[in-house]
Amino acid sequence: MLALVAAVQMPVRAQFVHYGAQVSGGCSYVTDDQLTSSPIFAANIGGYVDFMFTEWKNPWSENIYLRAGLNFTRRGTNISQDLTLLNSMRRGYLHNYYAQIPVFVGFKYEIPQLPAGNFVNFFIGPAFNVGLFGRRWDRQLTLDKPQESRNYDTFITGTKSDRASFKHIRRLDASVIFGIGYQWHNFTVDIFMEHGFVALMKVADVLAPYDVFQGRTEENMTEQEKAERNAYLGTNQAFMLSIGYQIPINR
């Protein structure tokens, strides 16, 4: 952020300094208050390019950088729900694949106690995700309840559309990524967390019309607001370990 402010306030020039590739693995899950969730294996593979600000009269000009990239990512979750009193059980998963564009602000610092070429870096920034394709499994069994809404399996009783993730969840997602990394010459190792901001789906809030009886009035809650209230707040989350290699760009 400091680099961006400085770029506006004084004449500086952004220059490509590195390009590289990374492979990441870790765990991903969805923060779903309605269902119990557990992680699935998450993955990233992609490339990036680094910018630094030259002709910037600042002692940190060689430490601050911007990074833009393009990743192919896997996100999702396992779901589980046991309603003992209703003799009902639900199981399922979401395996979703996205094209991701991350944009970071980073700070790289060479460790003075070690030989040249050893760096530690910190980074943070937004990521924009577009869903490409995905797999959805949803199965529910309820004893003594023959209704199709209580007994189904998207792999058996469902259609192809029922098994396609992005027929049921939002295709566009936005998140923030922050992490810490270590670099030895051109090799990099990073640990980062990704926190999503967009609820994956829209579910009508059946309690919204009754808020008027809980201290709310028609004046401070319109019918449109009731209709737009989302009962589902689950967002993508991920913890990742990344290994990469970068190459300096000749100036």
PDB file of C-alpha atoms in Angstrom:
ATOM      1  CA  MET A   1       0.000   0.000   0.000  1.00  0.00           C
ATOM      2  CA  LEU A   2       2.902   2.334   0.753  1.00  0.00           C
ATOM      3  CA  ALA A   3       4.209   1.710  -2.743  1.00  0.00           C
ATOM      4  CA  LEU A   4       0.883   2.663  -4.297  1.00  0.00           C
ATOM      5  CA  VAL A   5       0.676   5.907  -2.351  1.00  0.00           C
ATOM      6  CA  ALA A   6       4.226   6.820  -3.287  1.00  0.00           C
ATOM      7  CA  ALA A   7       3.531   6.076  -6.932  1.00  0.00           C
ATOM      8  CA  VAL A   8       0.780   8.698  -6.921  1.00  0.00           C
ATOM      9  CA  GLN A   9       2.729  11.334  -5.023  1.00  0.00           C
ATOM     10  CA  MET A  10       6.019  11.246  -6.929  1.00  0.00           C
ATOM     11  CA  PRO A  11       7.243  10.355 -10.427  1.00  0.00           C
ATOM     12  CA  VAL A  12       8.232   6.712 -10.328  1.00  0.00           C
ATOM     13  CA  ARG A  13       8.327   3.990 -12.934  1.00  0.00           C
ATOM     14  CA  ALA A  14       7.132   0.426 -12.417  1.00  0.00           C
ATOM     15  CA  GLN A  15       9.439  -2.141 -13.956  1.00  0.00           C
ATOM     16  CA  PHE A  16       9.164  -5.897 -14.422  1.00  0.00           C
ATOM     17  CA  VAL A  17      11.833  -7.543 -12.283  1.00  0.00           C
ATOM     18  CA  HIS A  18      10.869 -11.235 -11.982  1.00  0.00           C
ATOM     19  CA  TYR A  19       8.582 -13.807 -13.425  1.00  0.00           C
ATOM     20  CA  GLY A  20       7.989 -17.185 -11.877  1.00  0.00           C
ATOM     21  CA  ALA A  21       5.810 -20.217 -11.324  1.00  0.00           C
ATOM     22  CA  GLN A  22       4.327 -21.784  -8.193  1.00  0.00           C
ATOM     23  CA  VAL A  23       2.628 -25.012  -7.176  1.00  0.00           C
ATOM     24  CA  SER A  24       0.576 -25.009  -3.976  1.00  0.00           C
ATOM     25  CA  GLY A  25      -1.229 -27.597  -1.905  1.00  0.00           C
ATOM     26  CA  GLY A  26      -3.236 -27.458   1.286  1.00  0.00           C
ATOM     27  CA  CYS A  27      -6.771 -27.638   2.596  1.00  0.00           C
ATOM     28  CA  SER A  28      -9.956 -25.836   1.657  1.00  0.00           C
ATOM     29  CA  TYR A  29     -13.358 -25.696   3.298  1.00  0.00           C
ATOM     30  CA  VAL A  30     -16.509 -23.567   3.345  1.00  0.00           C
ATOM     31  CA  THR A  31     -17.631 -21.677   6.440  1.00  0.00           C
ATOM     32  CA  ASP A  32     -21.188 -22.985   6.477  1.00  0.00           C
ATOM     33  CA  ASP A  33     -23.297 -22.377   9.603  1.00  0.00           C
ATOM     34  CA  GLN A  34     -26.066 -24.676   8.370  1.00  0.00           C
ATOM     35  CA  LEU A  35     -23.976 -27.790   7.773  1.00  0.00           C
ATOM     36  CA  THR A  36     -20.900 -29.288   9.384  1.00  0.00           C
ATOM     37  CA  SER A  37     -18.008 -28.956   6.966  1.00  0.00           C
ATOM     38  CA  SER A  38     -14.562 -30.506   6.768  1.00  0.00           C
ATOM     39  CA  PRO A  39     -11.635 -29.725   4.459  1.00  0.00           C
ATOM     40  CA  ILE A  40     -10.800 -31.169   1.077  1.00  0.00           C
ATOM     41  CA  PHE A  41      -7.441 -31.069  -0.686  1.00  0.00           C
ATOM     42  CA  ALA A  42      -6.871 -27.656  -2.273  1.00  0.00           C
ATOM     43  CA  ALA A  43      -4.387 -26.836  -5.012  1.00  0.00           C
ATOM     44  CA  ASN A  44      -2.998 -23.933  -7.019  1.00  0.00           C
ATOM     45  CA  ILE A  45      -0.809 -23.952 -10.099  1.00  0.00           C
ATOM     46  CA  GLY A  46       0.135 -20.827 -11.970  1.00  0.00           C
ATOM     47  CA  GLY A  47       2.563 -18.083 -12.789  1.00  0.00           C
ATOM     48  CA  TYR A  48       3.214 -14.492 -11.830  1.00  0.00           C
ATOM     49  CA  VAL A  49       5.224 -11.400 -12.607  1.00  0.00           C
ATOM     50  CA  ASP A  50       6.759  -8.951 -10.115  1.00  0.00           C
ATOM     51  CA  PHE A  51       6.959  -5.189 -10.471  1.00  0.00           C
ATOM     52  CA  MET A  52       9.215  -2.850  -8.541  1.00  0.00           C
ATOM     53  CA  PHE A  53       9.329   0.929  -8.509  1.00  0.00           C
ATOM     54  CA  THR A  54      12.501   2.338  -9.994  1.00  0.00           C
ATOM     55  CA  GLU A  55      13.655   5.954  -9.753  1.00  0.00           C
ATOM     56  CA  TRP A  56      11.911   6.100  -6.399  1.00  0.00           C
ATOM     57  CA  LYS A  57      14.010   8.001  -3.884  1.00  0.00           C
ATOM     58  CA  ASN A  58      13.161   5.879  -0.898  1.00  0.00           C
ATOM     59  CA  PRO A  59      15.354   3.575   1.196  1.00  0.00           C
ATOM     60  CA  TRP A  60      12.761   0.791   0.845  1.00  0.00           C
ATOM     61  CA  SER A  61      12.516   0.958  -2.948  1.00  0.00           C
ATOM     62  CA  GLU A  62      14.336  -2.363  -3.327  1.00  0.00           C
ATOM     63  CA  ASN A  63      12.101  -4.088  -0.761  1.00  0.00           C
ATOM     64  CA  ILE A  64       8.562  -3.260  -1.838  1.00  0.00           C
ATOM     65  CA  TYR A  65       7.085  -4.998  -4.866  1.00  0.00           C
ATOM     66  CA  LEU A  66       3.781  -5.646  -6.598  1.00  0.00           C
ATOM     67  CA  ARG A  67       2.816  -9.071  -7.925  1.00  0.00           C
ATOM     68  CA  ALA A  68       0.125 -10.051 -10.407  1.00  0.00           C
ATOM     69  CA  GLY A  69      -0.557 -13.633 -11.373  1.00  0.00           C
ATOM     70  CA  LEU A  70      -2.864 -16.162 -12.955  1.00  0.00           C
ATOM     71  CA  ASN A  71      -3.702 -19.447 -11.200  1.00  0.00           C
ATOM     72  CA  PHE A  72      -5.772 -22.529 -11.792  1.00  0.00           C
ATOM     73  CA  THR A  73      -7.191 -23.407  -8.368  1.00  0.00           C
ATOM     74  CA  ARG A  74      -9.196 -26.120  -6.634  1.00  0.00           C
ATOM     75  CA  ARG A  75     -11.478 -25.183  -3.743  1.00  0.00           C
ATOM     76  CA  GLY A  76     -14.421 -26.768  -1.976  1.00  0.00           C
ATOM     77  CA  THR A  77     -15.553 -28.637   1.106  1.00  0.00           C
ATOM     78  CA  ASN A  78     -17.076 -31.801   2.517  1.00  0.00           C
ATOM     79  CA  ILE A  79     -20.465 -31.459   4.193  1.00  0.00           C
ATOM     80  CA  SER A  80     -22.139 -33.585   6.842  1.00  0.00           C
ATOM     81  CA  GLN A  81     -25.326 -33.260   8.842  1.00  0.00           C
ATOM     82  CA  ASP A  82     -26.938 -35.682  11.287  1.00  0.00           C
ATOM     83  CA  LEU A  83     -30.414 -34.817  12.581  1.00  0.00           C
ATOM     84  CA  THR A  84     -30.899 -37.538  15.166  1.00  0.00           C
ATOM     85  CA  LEU A  85     -34.380 -36.483  16.262  1.00  0.00           C
ATOM     86  CA  LEU A  86     -35.583 -36.526  12.662  1.00  0.00           C
ATOM     87  CA  ASN A  87     -33.761 -39.759  11.778  1.00  0.00           C
ATOM     88  CA  SER A  88     -32.100 -37.893   8.958  1.00  0.00           C
ATOM     89  CA  MET A  89     -28.560 -37.956   7.570  1.00  0.00           C
ATOM     90  CA  ARG A  90     -26.977 -35.774   4.900  1.00  0.00           C
ATOM     91  CA  ARG A  91     -23.589 -36.139   3.201  1.00  0.00           C
ATOM     92  CA  GLY A  92     -21.944 -34.388   0.289  1.00  0.00           C
ATOM     93  CA  TYR A  93     -19.087 -32.355  -1.137  1.00  0.00           C
ATOM     94  CA  LEU A  94     -18.187 -29.496  -3.457  1.00  0.00           C
ATOM     95  CA  HIS A  95     -15.113 -29.764  -5.686  1.00  0.00           C
ATOM     96  CA  ASN A  96     -14.776 -26.463  -7.534  1.00  0.00           C
ATOM     97  CA  TYR A  97     -12.173 -25.249 -10.017  1.00  0.00           C
ATOM     98  CA  TYR A  98     -11.470 -21.569 -10.645  1.00  0.00           C
ATOM     99  CA  ALA A  99      -9.331 -19.256 -12.709  1.00  0.00           C
ATOM    100  CA  GLN A 100      -7.802 -16.896 -10.156  1.00  0.00           C
ATOM    101  CA  ILE A 101      -6.127 -13.512 -10.593  1.00  0.00           C
ATOM    102  CA  PRO A 102      -4.243 -12.487  -7.419  1.00  0.00           C
ATOM    103  CA  VAL A 103      -2.741  -9.014  -6.968  1.00  0.00           C
ATOM    104  CA  PHE A 104      -0.332  -8.609  -4.049  1.00  0.00           C
ATOM    105  CA  VAL A 105       1.652  -5.919  -2.329  1.00  0.00           C
ATOM    106  CA  GLY A 106       4.781  -7.496  -0.886  1.00  0.00           C
ATOM    107  CA  PHE A 107       7.736  -6.592   1.286  1.00  0.00           C
ATOM    108  CA  LYS A 108      10.975  -8.526   0.803  1.00  0.00           C
ATOM    109  CA  TYR A 109      13.846  -8.294   3.272  1.00  0.00           C
ATOM    110  CA  GLU A 110      17.268  -9.889   2.927  1.00  0.00           C
ATOM    111  CA  ILE A 111      18.292 -11.650   6.153  1.00  0.00           C
ATOM    112  CA  PRO A 112      21.565 -10.000   7.238  1.00  0.00           C
ATOM    113  CA  GLN A 113      22.649 -12.902   9.483  1.00  0.00           C
ATOM    114  CA  LEU A 114      22.695 -15.325   6.515  1.00  0.00           C
ATOM    115  CA  PRO A 115      24.735 -15.405   3.300  1.00  0.00           C
ATOM    116  CA  ALA A 116      23.542 -13.332   0.361  1.00  0.00           C
ATOM    117  CA  GLY A 117      20.451 -14.614  -1.384  1.00  0.00           C
ATOM    118  CA  ASN A 118      18.334 -15.415   1.685  1.00  0.00           C
ATOM    119  CA  PHE A 119      15.127 -13.403   1.961  1.00  0.00           C
ATOM    120  CA  VAL A 120      11.953 -13.331   4.006  1.00  0.00           C
ATOM    121  CA  ASN A 121       8.865 -11.683   2.568  1.00  0.00           C
ATOM    122  CA  PHE A 122       5.336 -10.733   3.589  1.00  0.00           C
ATOM    123  CA  PHE A 123       2.457 -10.175   1.192  1.00  0.00           C
ATOM    124  CA  ILE A 124      -1.234  -9.309   1.138  1.00  0.00           C
ATOM    125  CA  GLY A 125      -3.772  -8.540  -1.526  1.00  0.00           C
ATOM    126  CA  PRO A 126      -7.074  -9.392  -3.204  1.00  0.00           C
ATOM    127  CA  ALA A 127      -7.807 -12.293  -5.516  1.00  0.00           C
ATOM    128  CA  PHE A 128     -10.579 -12.481  -8.092  1.00  0.00           C
ATOM    129  CA  ASN A 129     -11.947 -15.912  -9.007  1.00  0.00           C
ATOM    130  CA  VAL A 130     -14.080 -17.118 -11.909  1.00  0.00           C
ATOM    131  CA  GLY A 131     -15.590 -20.591 -11.641  1.00  0.00           C
ATOM    132  CA  LEU A 132     -14.702 -22.875 -14.539  1.00  0.00           C
ATOM    133  CA  PHE A 133     -16.255 -26.207 -13.635  1.00  0.00           C
ATOM    134  CA  GLY A 134     -16.992 -28.283 -10.564  1.00  0.00           C
ATOM    135  CA  ARG A 135     -18.468 -31.432  -9.090  1.00  0.00           C
ATOM    136  CA  ARG A 136     -21.259 -31.556  -6.515  1.00  0.00           C
ATOM    137  CA  TRP A 137     -22.520 -34.511  -4.509  1.00  0.00           C
ATOM    138  CA  ASP A 138     -25.494 -34.170  -2.184  1.00  0.00           C
ATOM    139  CA  ARG A 139     -27.208 -37.149  -0.548  1.00  0.00           C
ATOM    140  CA  GLN A 140     -29.877 -37.195   2.138  1.00  0.00           C
ATOM    141  CA  LEU A 141     -31.664 -40.144   3.770  1.00  0.00           C
ATOM    142  CA  THR A 142     -34.567 -39.737   6.169  1.00  0.00           C
ATOM    143  CA  LEU A 143     -36.271 -42.713   7.770  1.00  0.00           C
ATOM    144  CA  ASP A 144     -40.077 -42.804   7.639  1.00  0.00           C
ATOM    145  CA  LYS A 145     -40.141 -39.814   5.280  1.00  0.00           C
ATOM    146  CA  PRO A 146     -40.707 -40.899   1.664  1.00  0.00           C
ATOM    147  CA  GLN A 147     -40.684 -37.386   0.177  1.00  0.00           C
ATOM    148  CA  GLU A 148     -38.132 -36.738  -2.573  1.00  0.00           C
ATOM    149  CA  SER A 149     -37.038 -33.596  -0.740  1.00  0.00           C
ATOM    150  CA  ARG A 150     -35.914 -35.805   2.182  1.00  0.00           C
ATOM    151  CA  ASN A 151     -34.464 -38.750   0.224  1.00  0.00           C
ATOM    152  CA  TYR A 152     -32.245 -38.117  -2.756  1.00  0.00           C
ATOM    153  CA  ASP A 153     -28.771 -38.650  -4.188  1.00  0.00           C
ATOM    154  CA  THR A 154     -27.489 -36.362  -6.937  1.00  0.00           C
ATOM    155  CA  PHE A 155     -25.390 -39.214  -8.361  1.00  0.00           C
ATOM    156  CA  ILE A 156     -28.355 -41.633  -8.532  1.00  0.00           C
ATOM    157  CA  THR A 157     -31.665 -39.793  -8.613  1.00  0.00           C
ATOM    158  CA  GLY A 158     -30.305 -36.464  -9.865  1.00  0.00           C
ATOM    159  CA  THR A 159     -29.564 -35.092 -13.315  1.00  0.00           C
ATOM    160  CA  LYS A 160     -26.300 -33.894 -14.831  1.00  0.00           C
ATOM    161  CA  SER A 161     -27.243 -30.375 -13.786  1.00  0.00           C
ATOM    162  CA  ASP A 162     -27.626 -31.521 -10.176  1.00  0.00           C
ATOM    163  CA  ARG A 163     -24.010 -32.700 -10.200  1.00  0.00           C
ATOM    164  CA  ALA A 164     -22.566 -29.479 -11.681  1.00  0.00           C
ATOM    165  CA  SER A 165     -21.355 -27.168  -8.888  1.00  0.00           C
ATOM    166  CA  PHE A 166     -21.831 -23.880 -10.677  1.00  0.00           C
ATOM    167  CA  LYS A 167     -25.459 -24.639 -11.449  1.00  0.00           C
ATOM    168  CA  HIS A 168     -26.007 -24.236  -7.697  1.00  0.00           C
ATOM    169  CA  ILE A 169     -23.349 -21.815  -6.438  1.00  0.00           C
ATOM    170  CA  ARG A 170     -22.094 -18.445  -7.578  1.00  0.00           C
ATOM    171  CA  ARG A 171     -19.471 -18.500 -10.311  1.00  0.00           C
ATOM    172  CA  LEU A 172     -17.750 -15.264  -9.266  1.00  0.00           C
ATOM    173  CA  ASP A 173     -15.805 -15.024  -6.019  1.00  0.00           C
ATOM    174  CA  ALA A 174     -13.525 -12.504  -4.340  1.00  0.00           C
ATOM    175  CA  SER A 175     -11.080 -13.102  -1.527  1.00  0.00           C
ATOM    176  CA  VAL A 176      -8.063 -11.719   0.282  1.00  0.00           C
ATOM    177  CA  ILE A 177      -4.768 -13.581   0.526  1.00  0.00           C
ATOM    178  CA  PHE A 178      -2.043 -12.906   3.069  1.00  0.00           C
ATOM    179  CA  GLY A 179       1.049 -14.850   3.919  1.00  0.00           C
ATOM    180  CA  ILE A 180       4.725 -15.117   4.676  1.00  0.00           C
ATOM    181  CA  GLY A 181       7.492 -16.650   2.599  1.00  0.00           C
ATOM    182  CA  TYR A 182      11.156 -17.538   2.420  1.00  0.00           C
ATOM    183  CA  GLN A 183      13.374 -17.222  -0.639  1.00  0.00           C
ATOM    184  CA  TRP A 184      16.750 -18.838  -1.234  1.00  0.00           C
ATOM    185  CA  HIS A 185      18.223 -17.379  -4.414  1.00  0.00           C
ATOM    186  CA  ASN A 186      15.496 -18.151  -6.987  1.00  0.00           C
ATOM    187  CA  PHE A 187      13.614 -20.811  -4.993  1.00  0.00           C
ATOM    188  CA  THR A 188      10.606 -19.763  -2.912  1.00  0.00           C
ATOM    189  CA  VAL A 189       8.494 -21.316  -0.161  1.00  0.00           C
ATOM    190  CA  ASP A 190       5.325 -19.542   0.985  1.00  0.00           C
ATOM    191  CA  ILE A 191       2.594 -20.198   3.531  1.00  0.00           C
ATOM    192  CA  PHE A 192      -0.607 -18.265   3.019  1.00  0.00           C
ATOM    193  CA  MET A 193      -4.269 -18.092   3.946  1.00  0.00           C
ATOM    194  CA  GLU A 194      -7.123 -17.198   1.639  1.00  0.00           C
ATOM    195  CA  HIS A 195     -10.360 -15.786   3.059  1.00  0.00           C
ATOM    196  CA  GLY A 196     -13.397 -15.496   0.790  1.00  0.00           C
ATOM    197  CA  PHE A 197     -15.955 -12.695   1.010  1.00  0.00           C
ATOM    198  CA  VAL A 198     -18.738 -13.855  -1.311  1.00  0.00           C
ATOM    199  CA  ALA A 199     -21.436 -16.244  -0.069  1.00  0.00           C
ATOM    200  CA  LEU A 200     -21.346 -19.207  -2.429  1.00  0.00           C
ATOM    201  CA  MET A 201     -25.098 -19.375  -2.913  1.00  0.00           C
ATOM    202  CA  LYS A 202     -28.353 -17.541  -2.263  1.00  0.00           C
ATOM    203  CA  VAL A 203     -30.821 -19.183   0.116  1.00  0.00           C
ATOM    204  CA  ALA A 204     -34.049 -17.459   1.104  1.00  0.00           C
ATOM    205  CA  ASP A 205     -34.212 -16.480   4.761  1.00  0.00           C
ATOM    206  CA  VAL A 206     -37.526 -17.903   5.958  1.00  0.00           C
ATOM    207  CA  LEU A 207     -37.273 -15.923   9.198  1.00  0.00           C
ATOM    208  CA  ALA A 208     -37.034 -12.528   7.494  1.00  0.00           C
ATOM    209  CA  PRO A 209     -40.806 -11.852   7.367  1.00  0.00           C
ATOM    210  CA  TYR A 210     -41.089 -12.465  11.112  1.00  0.00           C
ATOM    211  CA  ASP A 211     -38.533  -9.839  12.111  1.00  0.00           C
ATOM    212  CA  VAL A 212     -41.363  -7.353  12.356  1.00  0.00           C
ATOM    213  CA  PHE A 213     -42.431  -9.207  15.496  1.00  0.00           C
ATOM    214  CA  GLN A 214     -38.950  -8.988  16.978  1.00  0.00           C
ATOM    215  CA  GLY A 215     -38.619  -5.242  17.341  1.00  0.00           C
ATOM    216  CA  ARG A 216     -38.338  -4.553  13.598  1.00  0.00           C
ATOM    217  CA  THR A 217     -40.902  -2.410  11.807  1.00  0.00           C
ATOM    218  CA  GLU A 218     -41.941  -2.033   8.205  1.00  0.00           C
ATOM    219  CA  GLU A 219     -40.279   1.397   8.191  1.00  0.00           C
ATOM    220  CA  ASN A 220     -36.770   0.057   8.830  1.00  0.00           C
ATOM    221  CA  MET A 221     -37.121  -3.210   6.889  1.00  0.00           C
ATOM    222  CA  THR A 222     -38.705  -3.150   3.457  1.00  0.00           C
ATOM    223  CA  GLU A 223     -40.135  -6.111   1.589  1.00  0.00           C
ATOM    224  CA  GLN A 224     -37.200  -5.909  -0.817  1.00  0.00           C
ATOM    225  CA  GLU A 225     -34.745  -6.124   2.074  1.00  0.00           C
ATOM    226  CA  LYS A 226     -36.557  -9.187   3.382  1.00  0.00           C
ATOM    227  CA  ALA A 227     -36.430 -10.817  -0.053  1.00  0.00           C
ATOM    228  CA  GLU A 228     -32.728 -10.046  -0.481  1.00  0.00           C
ATOM    229  CA  ARG A 229     -31.649 -11.392   2.896  1.00  0.00           C
ATOM    230  CA  ASN A 230     -29.443 -14.423   2.454  1.00  0.00           C
ATOM    231  CA  ALA A 231     -29.659 -17.288   4.947  1.00  0.00           C
ATOM    232  CA  TYR A 232     -26.467 -18.848   3.570  1.00  0.00           C
ATOM    233  CA  LEU A 233     -23.188 -17.182   4.524  1.00  0.00           C
ATOM    234  CA  GLY A 234     -20.676 -19.894   3.565  1.00  0.00           C
ATOM    235  CA  THR A 235     -17.485 -18.605   1.908  1.00  0.00           C
ATOM    236  CA  ASN A 236     -14.338 -20.241   0.560  1.00  0.00           C
ATOM    237  CA  GLN A 237     -11.392 -20.610   2.954  1.00  0.00           C
ATOM    238  CA  ALA A 238      -7.969 -22.119   2.277  1.00  0.00           C
ATOM    239  CA  PHE A 239      -4.605 -22.703   3.962  1.00  0.00           C
ATOM    240  CA  MET A 240      -1.795 -23.385   1.504  1.00  0.00           C
ATOM    241  CA  LEU A 241       1.886 -24.265   1.248  1.00  0.00           C
ATOM    242  CA  SER A 242       3.503 -23.093  -1.982  1.00  0.00           C
ATOM    243  CA  ILE A 243       6.805 -23.960  -3.678  1.00  0.00           C
ATOM    244  CA  GLY A 244       8.056 -21.938  -6.602  1.00  0.00           C
ATOM    245  CA  TYR A 245      10.903 -20.753  -8.767  1.00  0.00           C
ATOM    246  CA  GLN A 246      11.462 -17.259 -10.135  1.00  0.00           C
ATOM    247  CA  ILE A 247      13.737 -15.872 -12.809  1.00  0.00           C
ATOM    248  CA  PRO A 248      15.039 -12.293 -12.917  1.00  0.00           C
ATOM    249  CA  ILE A 249      14.084 -10.273 -15.963  1.00  0.00           C
ATOM    250  CA  ASN A 250      17.047  -8.638 -17.641  1.00  0.00           C
ATOM    251  CA  ARG A 251      16.826  -4.886 -17.491  1.00  0.00           C
TER     252      ARG A 251
END
